[in-house]
Structure formats: C-alpha cells, structure tokens
Amino acid sequence: MRRSSRCSKSPMPEPVALLGLDELVAEHVQDGQQLFVGGFAFSDPIALAHEIVRQERRDLEILKTSGGLLVDMLVGAGCVRRLLFCHVWNSVGPQPAHAFRRAVEEGVPHPVEVDELSYGSFAMGLAAGAWGLPFLPTTPMSGAGHFEVRRTWPDKLGTVPSPFGGEPVTVVKAIRPRLGIFHVQRIDRYGNAQMFGPTAEIRMAIAACDRVFVIAEEIVEPEVIRSRPELTVAPGFLVEAAVVEPWSAHPTDCSGYYVRDLDHHDLYGAATRTPEGFDAYLREWVYGTGSHKGYRDRLGEETRAALTLRGAW
C-alpha cells in the first residue's frame, strides 16, 4: 500500500498506478477471491461485473450491501460461490433478481452459499473493521432470521451483556474484506477519490478493506479535488491503483454525471426471466461488446445524451 506524508520535508506522493479495466480483473481478481464491491444501487461498478464475466472468474466470495443487477449478473454467469449481502433485486419496478433467485431456489447455473445481514448490521461491521475493533453493537436481532440463519458466516452476530443494564446487546463481528473495488466520480493523479451525492457505507468500507481499487468516471487536477475536500471518500494513500472509465456505473445512477437508465433496468429484468434470455443479454451487452468502450458504443450517443447531467456539481 502506498503511504505519503504531508510534512513539508517529505517527498511528494507518487502518482497512483492507472490500469485498464481488463488489467484490473486479470491481475487482481483471481478465482476464489474475496471481493467487496461498493455501491448501494447507485454508483455500482457494473463495468467491473461485465469484465469479471468476460474473463470467466469463478468461485468468488462477494460482499455487497445492495446486490442489484451487478450481483444478479455475476451469480447468473456462474462467477460466485459465496455471497454476504443485505438484499439482491432489480430496484426498478421493483423486479426480482431472476438469476439470483434461480441460483438460490434451483441451483442454476450452480448453487450459491448465501448469508444475510441487515444494512445497519453490515454497516456497523464495516465500521468495526475500519476502526480496528473486534465488533460493534447493532439493532436488537436475537430471534430474527438474520441472527438465527448462519449458512456461511457462523460467527457474524452475537450478544454481550449491556454495561448499563437491561437486555443483552446484539453485536456484529468486524468485517475486513481482503479486496475492495469502488466506483467514484473522480480522482486526481495521486489517487484521491471523490464521490458525489449519497455515499452510504462507502467511507467505512474503503477504510475496512485490506486493498482498495477505484474505478473513476474521470481524472482531474489535484486543485479540483482540494476545492471540495468534503467529497473525498478515499485519500490517495489508501488507493492501490485506479481505472478511469466513463459510464462505468451504467445503468445505475452516477450523481452529478448521469441518471439511472430505467429503460435498461427494464430491459435487463425482462430478458433475464429465463436462463435463455439471460444468456442472450450477456451475448449482446457483455460478450458481444468485448470491452467497456464497446458497451458505451452499443449504448449509443443518443441514450447517453438523454441520461447526462450537466453542471450539477
């Protein structure tokens, strides 16, 4: 991990390594990898999922608060072995996550080991990981399904006596992902990463991960980052490398850059009702495009123009 000091006598930080999306997956997302993926149904790095599918990664252990299309696609393509999540669905409609449901209910294309946490518990687990604590308290859950069902994370929740009396307190074990990949709006050459709009658990998740990579819409001058320091979710010394790919969160929202593509969500939901439709979607939008640039081209200038936000930040 790159570290830097702000002391005037210390050297300037080194520029962050810039990778292609294909390089990021080829070099750092191996079969069997534990991977936390950022985004809470907005700023989901969908382009990352496309590339993982193209490179046919297998047996991944995915941690993600809001699964959405990204997790549904990875599960349907046979990339995932284990999954810790809050929910998985197509948030427009809302519609079921058809590929995820087939895997859980029918073992198609293969069974997936799943475990759940409430969003509050997941966020507190990441906070504990970020702060170096063994656990943190969360909302009372004893007797609830999340507490009782422990398929793949048997020690995810527990109870401790309250030092102030009363009922025992539910606690969630620290979550410290080995690798995290996050979509952000912009970075500078040193890897300082900024995110606009809602950030959900992103700051805690970044700090909790052993290794952090970001996928940014654009790279800007350091002066731009310094002009809005409150938007920074990852200081450069935490970022191992970065990818710059416009439209890498489509069809989810990217605050300040583009809005959610409701039509594409509907298209995905309708196509993936059957395994044959799911495969056809992958052939057209993932394998057939060949790269994220090909995906942008397939999306078309007219669609991108209709979704683009201008001057919001």
PDB file of C-alpha atoms in Angstrom:
ATOM      1  CA  MET A   1       0.000   0.000   0.000  1.00  0.00           C
ATOM      2  CA  ARG A   2       1.316   3.420  -0.893  1.00  0.00           C
ATOM      3  CA  ARG A   3       1.762   5.812   2.020  1.00  0.00           C
ATOM      4  CA  SER A   4       2.517   9.512   1.927  1.00  0.00           C
ATOM      5  CA  SER A   5       3.200  12.266   4.416  1.00  0.00           C
ATOM      6  CA  ARG A   6       2.029  15.849   4.351  1.00  0.00           C
ATOM      7  CA  CYS A   7       5.194  17.012   6.154  1.00  0.00           C
ATOM      8  CA  SER A   8       6.882  19.769   4.177  1.00  0.00           C
ATOM      9  CA  LYS A   9      10.209  17.891   4.323  1.00  0.00           C
ATOM     10  CA  SER A  10       8.726  14.678   2.920  1.00  0.00           C
ATOM     11  CA  PRO A  11       8.718  13.919  -0.799  1.00  0.00           C
ATOM     12  CA  MET A  12       5.574  14.419  -2.797  1.00  0.00           C
ATOM     13  CA  PRO A  13       3.345  11.340  -3.051  1.00  0.00           C
ATOM     14  CA  GLU A  14       3.811   9.164  -6.104  1.00  0.00           C
ATOM     15  CA  PRO A  15       1.113   9.174  -8.791  1.00  0.00           C
ATOM     16  CA  VAL A  16      -1.376   6.353  -8.499  1.00  0.00           C
ATOM     17  CA  ALA A  17      -0.996   3.470 -10.928  1.00  0.00           C
ATOM     18  CA  LEU A  18      -3.584   3.638 -13.721  1.00  0.00           C
ATOM     19  CA  LEU A  19      -4.864   0.339 -15.078  1.00  0.00           C
ATOM     20  CA  GLY A  20      -7.248  -0.737 -17.789  1.00  0.00           C
ATOM     21  CA  LEU A  21     -10.384  -2.468 -16.570  1.00  0.00           C
ATOM     22  CA  ASP A  22      -9.200  -5.709 -18.165  1.00  0.00           C
ATOM     23  CA  GLU A  23      -5.858  -5.382 -16.346  1.00  0.00           C
ATOM     24  CA  LEU A  24      -7.551  -4.794 -13.009  1.00  0.00           C
ATOM     25  CA  VAL A  25      -9.536  -8.019 -13.279  1.00  0.00           C
ATOM     26  CA  ALA A  26      -6.734 -10.062 -14.856  1.00  0.00           C
ATOM     27  CA  GLU A  27      -4.147  -9.075 -12.254  1.00  0.00           C
ATOM     28  CA  HIS A  28      -6.146  -8.658  -9.061  1.00  0.00           C
ATOM     29  CA  VAL A  29      -9.456 -10.560  -9.223  1.00  0.00           C
ATOM     30  CA  GLN A  30      -8.472 -14.204  -9.252  1.00  0.00           C
ATOM     31  CA  ASP A  31     -10.659 -17.299  -8.935  1.00  0.00           C
ATOM     32  CA  GLY A  32     -11.719 -17.742  -5.309  1.00  0.00           C
ATOM     33  CA  GLN A  33     -11.085 -14.062  -4.480  1.00  0.00           C
ATOM     34  CA  GLN A  34     -12.943 -12.439  -1.584  1.00  0.00           C
ATOM     35  CA  LEU A  35     -14.192  -9.137  -3.010  1.00  0.00           C
ATOM     36  CA  PHE A  36     -16.196  -6.282  -1.527  1.00  0.00           C
ATOM     37  CA  VAL A  37     -17.933  -4.301  -4.267  1.00  0.00           C
ATOM     38  CA  GLY A  38     -19.026  -0.733  -3.496  1.00  0.00           C
ATOM     39  CA  GLY A  39     -22.311   0.918  -4.421  1.00  0.00           C
ATOM     40  CA  PHE A  40     -25.785   0.853  -2.905  1.00  0.00           C
ATOM     41  CA  ALA A  41     -27.921   0.579  -6.059  1.00  0.00           C
ATOM     42  CA  PHE A  42     -26.203   3.800  -7.162  1.00  0.00           C
ATOM     43  CA  SER A  43     -22.602   4.099  -8.318  1.00  0.00           C
ATOM     44  CA  ASP A  44     -22.481   0.325  -8.775  1.00  0.00           C
ATOM     45  CA  PRO A  45     -19.399  -0.532 -10.886  1.00  0.00           C
ATOM     46  CA  ILE A  46     -21.389  -2.502 -13.450  1.00  0.00           C
ATOM     47  CA  ALA A  47     -18.460  -2.348 -15.881  1.00  0.00           C
ATOM     48  CA  LEU A  48     -16.453  -4.350 -13.339  1.00  0.00           C
ATOM     49  CA  ALA A  49     -19.089  -7.090 -13.345  1.00  0.00           C
ATOM     50  CA  HIS A  50     -19.036  -7.172 -17.152  1.00  0.00           C
ATOM     51  CA  GLU A  51     -15.275  -7.651 -17.184  1.00  0.00           C
ATOM     52  CA  ILE A  52     -15.374 -10.345 -14.490  1.00  0.00           C
ATOM     53  CA  VAL A  53     -17.941 -12.202 -16.592  1.00  0.00           C
ATOM     54  CA  ARG A  54     -15.858 -11.785 -19.766  1.00  0.00           C
ATOM     55  CA  GLN A  55     -12.779 -13.188 -18.030  1.00  0.00           C
ATOM     56  CA  GLU A  56     -14.845 -16.066 -16.614  1.00  0.00           C
ATOM     57  CA  ARG A  57     -13.802 -15.733 -12.993  1.00  0.00           C
ATOM     58  CA  ARG A  58     -15.138 -18.497 -10.747  1.00  0.00           C
ATOM     59  CA  ASP A  59     -15.740 -19.256  -7.041  1.00  0.00           C
ATOM     60  CA  LEU A  60     -15.731 -15.611  -5.968  1.00  0.00           C
ATOM     61  CA  GLU A  61     -16.803 -14.650  -2.454  1.00  0.00           C
ATOM     62  CA  ILE A  62     -18.741 -11.425  -2.973  1.00  0.00           C
ATOM     63  CA  LEU A  63     -19.571  -8.978  -0.178  1.00  0.00           C
ATOM     64  CA  LYS A  64     -22.042  -6.292  -1.175  1.00  0.00           C
ATOM     65  CA  THR A  65     -24.681  -4.412   0.755  1.00  0.00           C
ATOM     66  CA  SER A  66     -27.106  -3.846  -2.132  1.00  0.00           C
ATOM     67  CA  GLY A  67     -26.790  -6.611  -4.708  1.00  0.00           C
ATOM     68  CA  GLY A  68     -28.836  -5.255  -7.582  1.00  0.00           C
ATOM     69  CA  LEU A  69     -28.088  -6.060 -11.210  1.00  0.00           C
ATOM     70  CA  LEU A  70     -24.373  -6.376 -10.523  1.00  0.00           C
ATOM     71  CA  VAL A  71     -24.658  -9.343  -8.166  1.00  0.00           C
ATOM     72  CA  ASP A  72     -27.518 -10.880 -10.158  1.00  0.00           C
ATOM     73  CA  MET A  73     -25.326 -10.840 -13.264  1.00  0.00           C
ATOM     74  CA  LEU A  74     -22.297 -12.344 -11.523  1.00  0.00           C
ATOM     75  CA  VAL A  75     -24.404 -15.096  -9.980  1.00  0.00           C
ATOM     76  CA  GLY A  76     -26.189 -15.864 -13.248  1.00  0.00           C
ATOM     77  CA  ALA A  77     -22.885 -16.079 -15.118  1.00  0.00           C
ATOM     78  CA  GLY A  78     -21.574 -18.655 -12.643  1.00  0.00           C
ATOM     79  CA  CYS A  79     -18.887 -16.420 -11.115  1.00  0.00           C
ATOM     80  CA  VAL A  80     -19.989 -16.556  -7.455  1.00  0.00           C
ATOM     81  CA  ARG A  81     -19.599 -19.306  -4.847  1.00  0.00           C
ATOM     82  CA  ARG A  82     -20.363 -17.378  -1.635  1.00  0.00           C
ATOM     83  CA  LEU A  83     -22.310 -14.179  -1.029  1.00  0.00           C
ATOM     84  CA  LEU A  84     -22.814 -11.918   2.004  1.00  0.00           C
ATOM     85  CA  PHE A  85     -25.437  -9.258   1.296  1.00  0.00           C
ATOM     86  CA  CYS A  86     -28.385  -7.207   2.534  1.00  0.00           C
ATOM     87  CA  HIS A  87     -30.621  -7.710  -0.493  1.00  0.00           C
ATOM     88  CA  VAL A  88     -30.443  -8.612  -4.173  1.00  0.00           C
ATOM     89  CA  TRP A  89     -33.091  -7.286  -6.546  1.00  0.00           C
ATOM     90  CA  ASN A  90     -33.694  -5.200  -9.644  1.00  0.00           C
ATOM     91  CA  SER A  91     -34.504  -1.918  -7.944  1.00  0.00           C
ATOM     92  CA  VAL A  92     -36.604  -0.624 -10.843  1.00  0.00           C
ATOM     93  CA  GLY A  93     -40.143  -1.937 -10.695  1.00  0.00           C
ATOM     94  CA  PRO A  94     -39.100  -3.385  -8.332  1.00  0.00           C
ATOM     95  CA  GLN A  95     -38.439  -6.657 -10.093  1.00  0.00           C
ATOM     96  CA  PRO A  96     -36.948  -9.866  -8.757  1.00  0.00           C
ATOM     97  CA  ALA A  97     -33.311 -10.629  -9.423  1.00  0.00           C
ATOM     98  CA  HIS A  98     -34.170 -13.587 -11.626  1.00  0.00           C
ATOM     99  CA  ALA A  99     -30.695 -15.114 -11.993  1.00  0.00           C
ATOM    100  CA  PHE A 100     -30.014 -14.848  -8.260  1.00  0.00           C
ATOM    101  CA  ARG A 101     -33.378 -16.433  -7.487  1.00  0.00           C
ATOM    102  CA  ARG A 102     -32.730 -19.353  -9.841  1.00  0.00           C
ATOM    103  CA  ALA A 103     -29.372 -19.997  -8.184  1.00  0.00           C
ATOM    104  CA  VAL A 104     -30.819 -19.966  -4.659  1.00  0.00           C
ATOM    105  CA  GLU A 105     -34.012 -21.890  -5.401  1.00  0.00           C
ATOM    106  CA  GLU A 106     -32.933 -24.251  -8.175  1.00  0.00           C
ATOM    107  CA  GLY A 107     -29.123 -24.317  -8.123  1.00  0.00           C
ATOM    108  CA  VAL A 108     -28.979 -22.850 -11.661  1.00  0.00           C
ATOM    109  CA  PRO A 109     -26.337 -22.424 -13.040  1.00  0.00           C
ATOM    110  CA  HIS A 110     -24.949 -23.809  -9.764  1.00  0.00           C
ATOM    111  CA  PRO A 111     -25.754 -23.472  -6.046  1.00  0.00           C
ATOM    112  CA  VAL A 112     -24.576 -20.337  -4.230  1.00  0.00           C
ATOM    113  CA  GLU A 113     -23.837 -20.161  -0.496  1.00  0.00           C
ATOM    114  CA  VAL A 114     -25.685 -17.103   0.796  1.00  0.00           C
ATOM    115  CA  ASP A 115     -25.807 -15.276   4.117  1.00  0.00           C
ATOM    116  CA  GLU A 116     -27.568 -12.045   5.032  1.00  0.00           C
ATOM    117  CA  LEU A 117     -27.151  -9.068   7.328  1.00  0.00           C
ATOM    118  CA  SER A 118     -29.440  -6.105   7.751  1.00  0.00           C
ATOM    119  CA  TYR A 119     -27.999  -2.961   6.224  1.00  0.00           C
ATOM    120  CA  GLY A 120     -27.432  -1.436   9.659  1.00  0.00           C
ATOM    121  CA  SER A 121     -25.547  -4.521  10.840  1.00  0.00           C
ATOM    122  CA  PHE A 122     -23.457  -4.697   7.671  1.00  0.00           C
ATOM    123  CA  ALA A 123     -22.524  -1.023   8.005  1.00  0.00           C
ATOM    124  CA  MET A 124     -21.593  -1.439  11.673  1.00  0.00           C
ATOM    125  CA  GLY A 125     -19.485  -4.495  10.805  1.00  0.00           C
ATOM    126  CA  LEU A 126     -17.584  -2.413   8.263  1.00  0.00           C
ATOM    127  CA  ALA A 127     -17.212   0.398  10.807  1.00  0.00           C
ATOM    128  CA  ALA A 128     -15.698  -2.065  13.283  1.00  0.00           C
ATOM    129  CA  GLY A 129     -13.299  -3.230  10.575  1.00  0.00           C
ATOM    130  CA  ALA A 130     -12.384   0.346   9.701  1.00  0.00           C
ATOM    131  CA  TRP A 131     -11.767   1.308  13.339  1.00  0.00           C
ATOM    132  CA  GLY A 132      -9.813  -1.826  14.290  1.00  0.00           C
ATOM    133  CA  LEU A 133     -12.461  -3.081  16.706  1.00  0.00           C
ATOM    134  CA  PRO A 134     -13.495  -6.741  17.086  1.00  0.00           C
ATOM    135  CA  PHE A 135     -17.206  -5.895  16.918  1.00  0.00           C
ATOM    136  CA  LEU A 136     -19.752  -3.108  17.305  1.00  0.00           C
ATOM    137  CA  PRO A 137     -23.319  -3.034  18.638  1.00  0.00           C
ATOM    138  CA  THR A 138     -26.220  -3.129  16.238  1.00  0.00           C
ATOM    139  CA  THR A 139     -30.014  -3.153  16.436  1.00  0.00           C
ATOM    140  CA  PRO A 140     -31.550  -5.992  18.510  1.00  0.00           C
ATOM    141  CA  MET A 141     -31.749  -9.062  16.266  1.00  0.00           C
ATOM    142  CA  SER A 142     -31.887 -12.077  18.573  1.00  0.00           C
ATOM    143  CA  GLY A 143     -34.615 -14.396  17.301  1.00  0.00           C
ATOM    144  CA  ALA A 144     -34.702 -12.784  13.850  1.00  0.00           C
ATOM    145  CA  GLY A 145     -33.812 -14.650  10.677  1.00  0.00           C
ATOM    146  CA  HIS A 146     -30.524 -12.823  10.184  1.00  0.00           C
ATOM    147  CA  PHE A 147     -29.475 -13.838  13.683  1.00  0.00           C
ATOM    148  CA  GLU A 148     -30.641 -17.436  13.563  1.00  0.00           C
ATOM    149  CA  VAL A 149     -29.648 -18.425   9.997  1.00  0.00           C
ATOM    150  CA  ARG A 150     -25.865 -18.741   9.648  1.00  0.00           C
ATOM    151  CA  ARG A 151     -25.082 -20.636   6.490  1.00  0.00           C
ATOM    152  CA  THR A 152     -21.572 -19.458   5.649  1.00  0.00           C
ATOM    153  CA  TRP A 153     -20.786 -16.814   8.305  1.00  0.00           C
ATOM    154  CA  PRO A 154     -21.495 -18.688  11.582  1.00  0.00           C
ATOM    155  CA  ASP A 155     -19.908 -16.020  13.785  1.00  0.00           C
ATOM    156  CA  LYS A 156     -21.373 -12.939  12.102  1.00  0.00           C
ATOM    157  CA  LEU A 157     -23.579 -11.917  15.076  1.00  0.00           C
ATOM    158  CA  GLY A 158     -23.533 -12.384  18.821  1.00  0.00           C
ATOM    159  CA  THR A 159     -24.779 -10.863  22.071  1.00  0.00           C
ATOM    160  CA  VAL A 160     -22.965  -9.255  25.003  1.00  0.00           C
ATOM    161  CA  PRO A 161     -24.259  -8.010  28.363  1.00  0.00           C
ATOM    162  CA  SER A 162     -25.002  -4.313  28.433  1.00  0.00           C
ATOM    163  CA  PRO A 163     -22.715  -2.409  30.831  1.00  0.00           C
ATOM    164  CA  PHE A 164     -25.717  -0.180  31.567  1.00  0.00           C
ATOM    165  CA  GLY A 165     -28.164  -2.939  32.441  1.00  0.00           C
ATOM    166  CA  GLY A 166     -31.211  -4.140  30.586  1.00  0.00           C
ATOM    167  CA  GLU A 167     -31.395  -6.605  27.718  1.00  0.00           C
ATOM    168  CA  PRO A 168     -28.292  -8.152  26.106  1.00  0.00           C
ATOM    169  CA  VAL A 169     -26.893  -6.172  23.184  1.00  0.00           C
ATOM    170  CA  THR A 170     -26.633  -7.634  19.680  1.00  0.00           C
ATOM    171  CA  VAL A 171     -23.144  -7.177  18.209  1.00  0.00           C
ATOM    172  CA  VAL A 172     -21.805  -7.742  14.707  1.00  0.00           C
ATOM    173  CA  LYS A 173     -18.326  -9.051  14.075  1.00  0.00           C
ATOM    174  CA  ALA A 174     -15.855  -6.750  12.291  1.00  0.00           C
ATOM    175  CA  ILE A 175     -15.896  -7.110   8.504  1.00  0.00           C
ATOM    176  CA  ARG A 176     -12.464  -6.691   6.950  1.00  0.00           C
ATOM    177  CA  PRO A 177     -12.617  -7.544   3.230  1.00  0.00           C
ATOM    178  CA  ARG A 178      -9.344  -8.595   1.650  1.00  0.00           C
ATOM    179  CA  LEU A 179     -10.047  -6.606  -1.533  1.00  0.00           C
ATOM    180  CA  GLY A 180     -12.463  -3.780  -2.288  1.00  0.00           C
ATOM    181  CA  ILE A 181     -13.344  -2.173  -5.636  1.00  0.00           C
ATOM    182  CA  PHE A 182     -15.393   1.023  -5.657  1.00  0.00           C
ATOM    183  CA  HIS A 183     -16.927   3.307  -8.251  1.00  0.00           C
ATOM    184  CA  VAL A 184     -16.253   7.024  -7.731  1.00  0.00           C
ATOM    185  CA  GLN A 185     -16.906  10.126  -9.760  1.00  0.00           C
ATOM    186  CA  ARG A 186     -13.380  11.486  -9.985  1.00  0.00           C
ATOM    187  CA  ILE A 187      -9.787  11.068  -8.889  1.00  0.00           C
ATOM    188  CA  ASP A 188      -6.616  13.092  -9.200  1.00  0.00           C
ATOM    189  CA  ARG A 189      -3.231  11.786 -10.318  1.00  0.00           C
ATOM    190  CA  TYR A 190      -2.401  10.784  -6.737  1.00  0.00           C
ATOM    191  CA  GLY A 191      -5.492   8.601  -6.352  1.00  0.00           C
ATOM    192  CA  ASN A 192      -7.511  10.893  -4.103  1.00  0.00           C
ATOM    193  CA  ALA A 193     -11.043   9.778  -4.887  1.00  0.00           C
ATOM    194  CA  GLN A 194     -14.270  11.743  -4.607  1.00  0.00           C
ATOM    195  CA  MET A 195     -17.900  10.706  -4.664  1.00  0.00           C
ATOM    196  CA  PHE A 196     -20.946  12.969  -5.049  1.00  0.00           C
ATOM    197  CA  GLY A 197     -24.413  12.542  -3.617  1.00  0.00           C
ATOM    198  CA  PRO A 198     -25.229   9.683  -1.211  1.00  0.00           C
ATOM    199  CA  THR A 199     -22.214   7.684  -0.082  1.00  0.00           C
ATOM    200  CA  ALA A 200     -23.946   5.108   2.153  1.00  0.00           C
ATOM    201  CA  GLU A 201     -21.295   2.868   3.764  1.00  0.00           C
ATOM    202  CA  ILE A 202     -18.571   3.668   1.219  1.00  0.00           C
ATOM    203  CA  ARG A 203     -16.174   5.547   3.520  1.00  0.00           C
ATOM    204  CA  MET A 204     -16.252   2.825   6.174  1.00  0.00           C
ATOM    205  CA  ALA A 205     -15.939   0.068   3.577  1.00  0.00           C
ATOM    206  CA  ILE A 206     -12.897   1.679   1.965  1.00  0.00           C
ATOM    207  CA  ALA A 207     -11.178   2.032   5.320  1.00  0.00           C
ATOM    208  CA  ALA A 208     -12.052  -1.568   6.261  1.00  0.00           C
ATOM    209  CA  CYS A 209     -10.567  -3.204   3.140  1.00  0.00           C
ATOM    210  CA  ASP A 210      -7.009  -4.518   3.088  1.00  0.00           C
ATOM    211  CA  ARG A 211      -6.575  -3.427  -0.537  1.00  0.00           C
ATOM    212  CA  VAL A 212      -8.546  -0.742  -2.393  1.00  0.00           C
ATOM    213  CA  PHE A 213      -9.015  -0.066  -6.099  1.00  0.00           C
ATOM    214  CA  VAL A 214     -11.271   2.604  -7.582  1.00  0.00           C
ATOM    215  CA  ILE A 215     -12.996   2.943 -10.941  1.00  0.00           C
ATOM    216  CA  ALA A 216     -13.500   6.630 -11.741  1.00  0.00           C
ATOM    217  CA  GLU A 217     -15.534   8.487 -14.315  1.00  0.00           C
ATOM    218  CA  GLU A 218     -12.697  10.957 -14.888  1.00  0.00           C
ATOM    219  CA  ILE A 219      -9.315  12.149 -13.673  1.00  0.00           C
ATOM    220  CA  VAL A 220      -8.973  15.795 -12.660  1.00  0.00           C
ATOM    221  CA  GLU A 221      -6.249  18.099 -11.401  1.00  0.00           C
ATOM    222  CA  PRO A 222      -5.387  17.965  -7.682  1.00  0.00           C
ATOM    223  CA  GLU A 223      -6.638  21.555  -7.339  1.00  0.00           C
ATOM    224  CA  VAL A 224     -10.134  20.359  -8.256  1.00  0.00           C
ATOM    225  CA  ILE A 225     -10.036  17.745  -5.505  1.00  0.00           C
ATOM    226  CA  ARG A 226      -8.748  20.264  -2.977  1.00  0.00           C
ATOM    227  CA  SER A 227     -11.540  22.691  -3.842  1.00  0.00           C
ATOM    228  CA  ARG A 228     -14.152  20.212  -2.496  1.00  0.00           C
ATOM    229  CA  PRO A 229     -12.360  18.207   0.216  1.00  0.00           C
ATOM    230  CA  GLU A 230     -15.629  17.105   1.834  1.00  0.00           C
ATOM    231  CA  LEU A 231     -16.335  14.922  -1.216  1.00  0.00           C
ATOM    232  CA  THR A 232     -13.219  12.787  -0.746  1.00  0.00           C
ATOM    233  CA  VAL A 233     -14.089   9.202   0.227  1.00  0.00           C
ATOM    234  CA  ALA A 234     -10.605   7.718  -0.216  1.00  0.00           C
ATOM    235  CA  PRO A 235      -7.316   9.544   0.317  1.00  0.00           C
ATOM    236  CA  GLY A 236      -4.701   8.559  -2.214  1.00  0.00           C
ATOM    237  CA  PHE A 237      -2.527   6.643   0.222  1.00  0.00           C
ATOM    238  CA  LEU A 238      -5.303   4.062   0.588  1.00  0.00           C
ATOM    239  CA  VAL A 239      -5.739   3.515  -3.149  1.00  0.00           C
ATOM    240  CA  GLU A 240      -3.504   0.867  -4.680  1.00  0.00           C
ATOM    241  CA  ALA A 241      -4.467   1.602  -8.292  1.00  0.00           C
ATOM    242  CA  ALA A 242      -7.257   3.189 -10.305  1.00  0.00           C
ATOM    243  CA  VAL A 243      -9.178   2.728 -13.539  1.00  0.00           C
ATOM    244  CA  VAL A 244     -10.661   5.653 -15.477  1.00  0.00           C
ATOM    245  CA  GLU A 245     -13.773   4.556 -17.397  1.00  0.00           C
ATOM    246  CA  PRO A 246     -16.683   6.916 -18.197  1.00  0.00           C
ATOM    247  CA  TRP A 247     -20.154   5.393 -17.811  1.00  0.00           C
ATOM    248  CA  SER A 248     -18.772   2.564 -15.697  1.00  0.00           C
ATOM    249  CA  ALA A 249     -21.798   2.640 -13.345  1.00  0.00           C
ATOM    250  CA  HIS A 250     -24.451   2.473 -16.082  1.00  0.00           C
ATOM    251  CA  PRO A 251     -27.335   1.620 -15.811  1.00  0.00           C
ATOM    252  CA  THR A 252     -27.257   2.788 -12.161  1.00  0.00           C
ATOM    253  CA  ASP A 253     -27.042   6.456 -11.133  1.00  0.00           C
ATOM    254  CA  CYS A 254     -23.815   8.419 -11.040  1.00  0.00           C
ATOM    255  CA  SER A 255     -24.613  11.621  -9.128  1.00  0.00           C
ATOM    256  CA  GLY A 256     -23.520  14.726 -10.993  1.00  0.00           C
ATOM    257  CA  TYR A 257     -22.763  12.779 -14.182  1.00  0.00           C
ATOM    258  CA  TYR A 258     -25.788  10.743 -15.304  1.00  0.00           C
ATOM    259  CA  VAL A 259     -29.111   9.459 -14.043  1.00  0.00           C
ATOM    260  CA  ARG A 260     -30.347   5.898 -13.759  1.00  0.00           C
ATOM    261  CA  ASP A 261     -31.284   4.254 -17.040  1.00  0.00           C
ATOM    262  CA  LEU A 262     -34.774   2.999 -16.196  1.00  0.00           C
ATOM    263  CA  ASP A 263     -35.266   1.564 -19.666  1.00  0.00           C
ATOM    264  CA  HIS A 264     -32.139  -0.556 -19.408  1.00  0.00           C
ATOM    265  CA  HIS A 265     -33.192  -1.840 -15.983  1.00  0.00           C
ATOM    266  CA  ASP A 266     -36.488  -2.898 -17.539  1.00  0.00           C
ATOM    267  CA  LEU A 267     -34.671  -4.465 -20.472  1.00  0.00           C
ATOM    268  CA  TYR A 268     -32.446  -6.476 -18.134  1.00  0.00           C
ATOM    269  CA  GLY A 269     -35.367  -7.525 -15.938  1.00  0.00           C
ATOM    270  CA  ALA A 270     -37.421  -8.742 -18.885  1.00  0.00           C
ATOM    271  CA  ALA A 271     -34.532 -10.504 -20.619  1.00  0.00           C
ATOM    272  CA  THR A 272     -33.333 -12.398 -17.542  1.00  0.00           C
ATOM    273  CA  ARG A 273     -36.658 -14.045 -16.634  1.00  0.00           C
ATOM    274  CA  THR A 274     -35.345 -17.214 -18.280  1.00  0.00           C
ATOM    275  CA  PRO A 275     -31.853 -18.723 -18.478  1.00  0.00           C
ATOM    276  CA  GLU A 276     -32.038 -18.420 -22.262  1.00  0.00           C
ATOM    277  CA  GLY A 277     -32.907 -14.738 -22.024  1.00  0.00           C
ATOM    278  CA  PHE A 278     -30.094 -14.161 -19.544  1.00  0.00           C
ATOM    279  CA  ASP A 279     -27.602 -15.788 -21.915  1.00  0.00           C
ATOM    280  CA  ALA A 280     -28.922 -13.665 -24.782  1.00  0.00           C
ATOM    281  CA  TYR A 281     -28.432 -10.500 -22.711  1.00  0.00           C
ATOM    282  CA  LEU A 282     -24.820 -11.460 -21.976  1.00  0.00           C
ATOM    283  CA  ARG A 283     -24.165 -12.187 -25.637  1.00  0.00           C
ATOM    284  CA  GLU A 284     -25.436  -8.764 -26.676  1.00  0.00           C
ATOM    285  CA  TRP A 285     -24.294  -6.496 -23.841  1.00  0.00           C
ATOM    286  CA  VAL A 286     -21.242  -8.217 -22.299  1.00  0.00           C
ATOM    287  CA  TYR A 287     -19.522 -10.746 -24.558  1.00  0.00           C
ATOM    288  CA  GLY A 288     -20.660  -9.081 -27.769  1.00  0.00           C
ATOM    289  CA  THR A 289     -19.357  -5.646 -26.796  1.00  0.00           C
ATOM    290  CA  GLY A 290     -15.887  -7.004 -25.995  1.00  0.00           C
ATOM    291  CA  SER A 291     -14.928  -4.150 -23.651  1.00  0.00           C
ATOM    292  CA  HIS A 292     -16.445  -1.291 -21.737  1.00  0.00           C
ATOM    293  CA  LYS A 293     -15.772   1.015 -24.677  1.00  0.00           C
ATOM    294  CA  GLY A 294     -17.741  -1.387 -26.834  1.00  0.00           C
ATOM    295  CA  TYR A 295     -20.528  -1.293 -24.261  1.00  0.00           C
ATOM    296  CA  ARG A 296     -20.608   2.522 -24.371  1.00  0.00           C
ATOM    297  CA  ASP A 297     -20.728   2.403 -28.165  1.00  0.00           C
ATOM    298  CA  ARG A 298     -23.551  -0.147 -28.041  1.00  0.00           C
ATOM    299  CA  LEU A 299     -25.437   2.130 -25.656  1.00  0.00           C
ATOM    300  CA  GLY A 300     -25.278   4.910 -28.225  1.00  0.00           C
ATOM    301  CA  GLU A 301     -24.734   8.662 -28.137  1.00  0.00           C
ATOM    302  CA  GLU A 302     -28.449   9.492 -28.089  1.00  0.00           C
ATOM    303  CA  THR A 303     -29.106   7.405 -24.968  1.00  0.00           C
ATOM    304  CA  ARG A 304     -26.047   8.768 -23.194  1.00  0.00           C
ATOM    305  CA  ALA A 305     -27.041  12.345 -24.031  1.00  0.00           C
ATOM    306  CA  ALA A 306     -30.544  11.802 -22.624  1.00  0.00           C
ATOM    307  CA  LEU A 307     -29.118  10.489 -19.330  1.00  0.00           C
ATOM    308  CA  THR A 308     -26.308  13.018 -18.916  1.00  0.00           C
ATOM    309  CA  LEU A 309     -26.372  15.564 -16.100  1.00  0.00           C
ATOM    310  CA  ARG A 310     -24.604  18.854 -16.798  1.00  0.00           C
ATOM    311  CA  GLY A 311     -23.143  21.227 -14.254  1.00  0.00           C
ATOM    312  CA  ALA A 312     -24.751  19.578 -11.219  1.00  0.00           C
ATOM    313  CA  TRP A 313     -21.509  19.727  -9.220  1.00  0.00           C
TER     314      TRP A 313
END
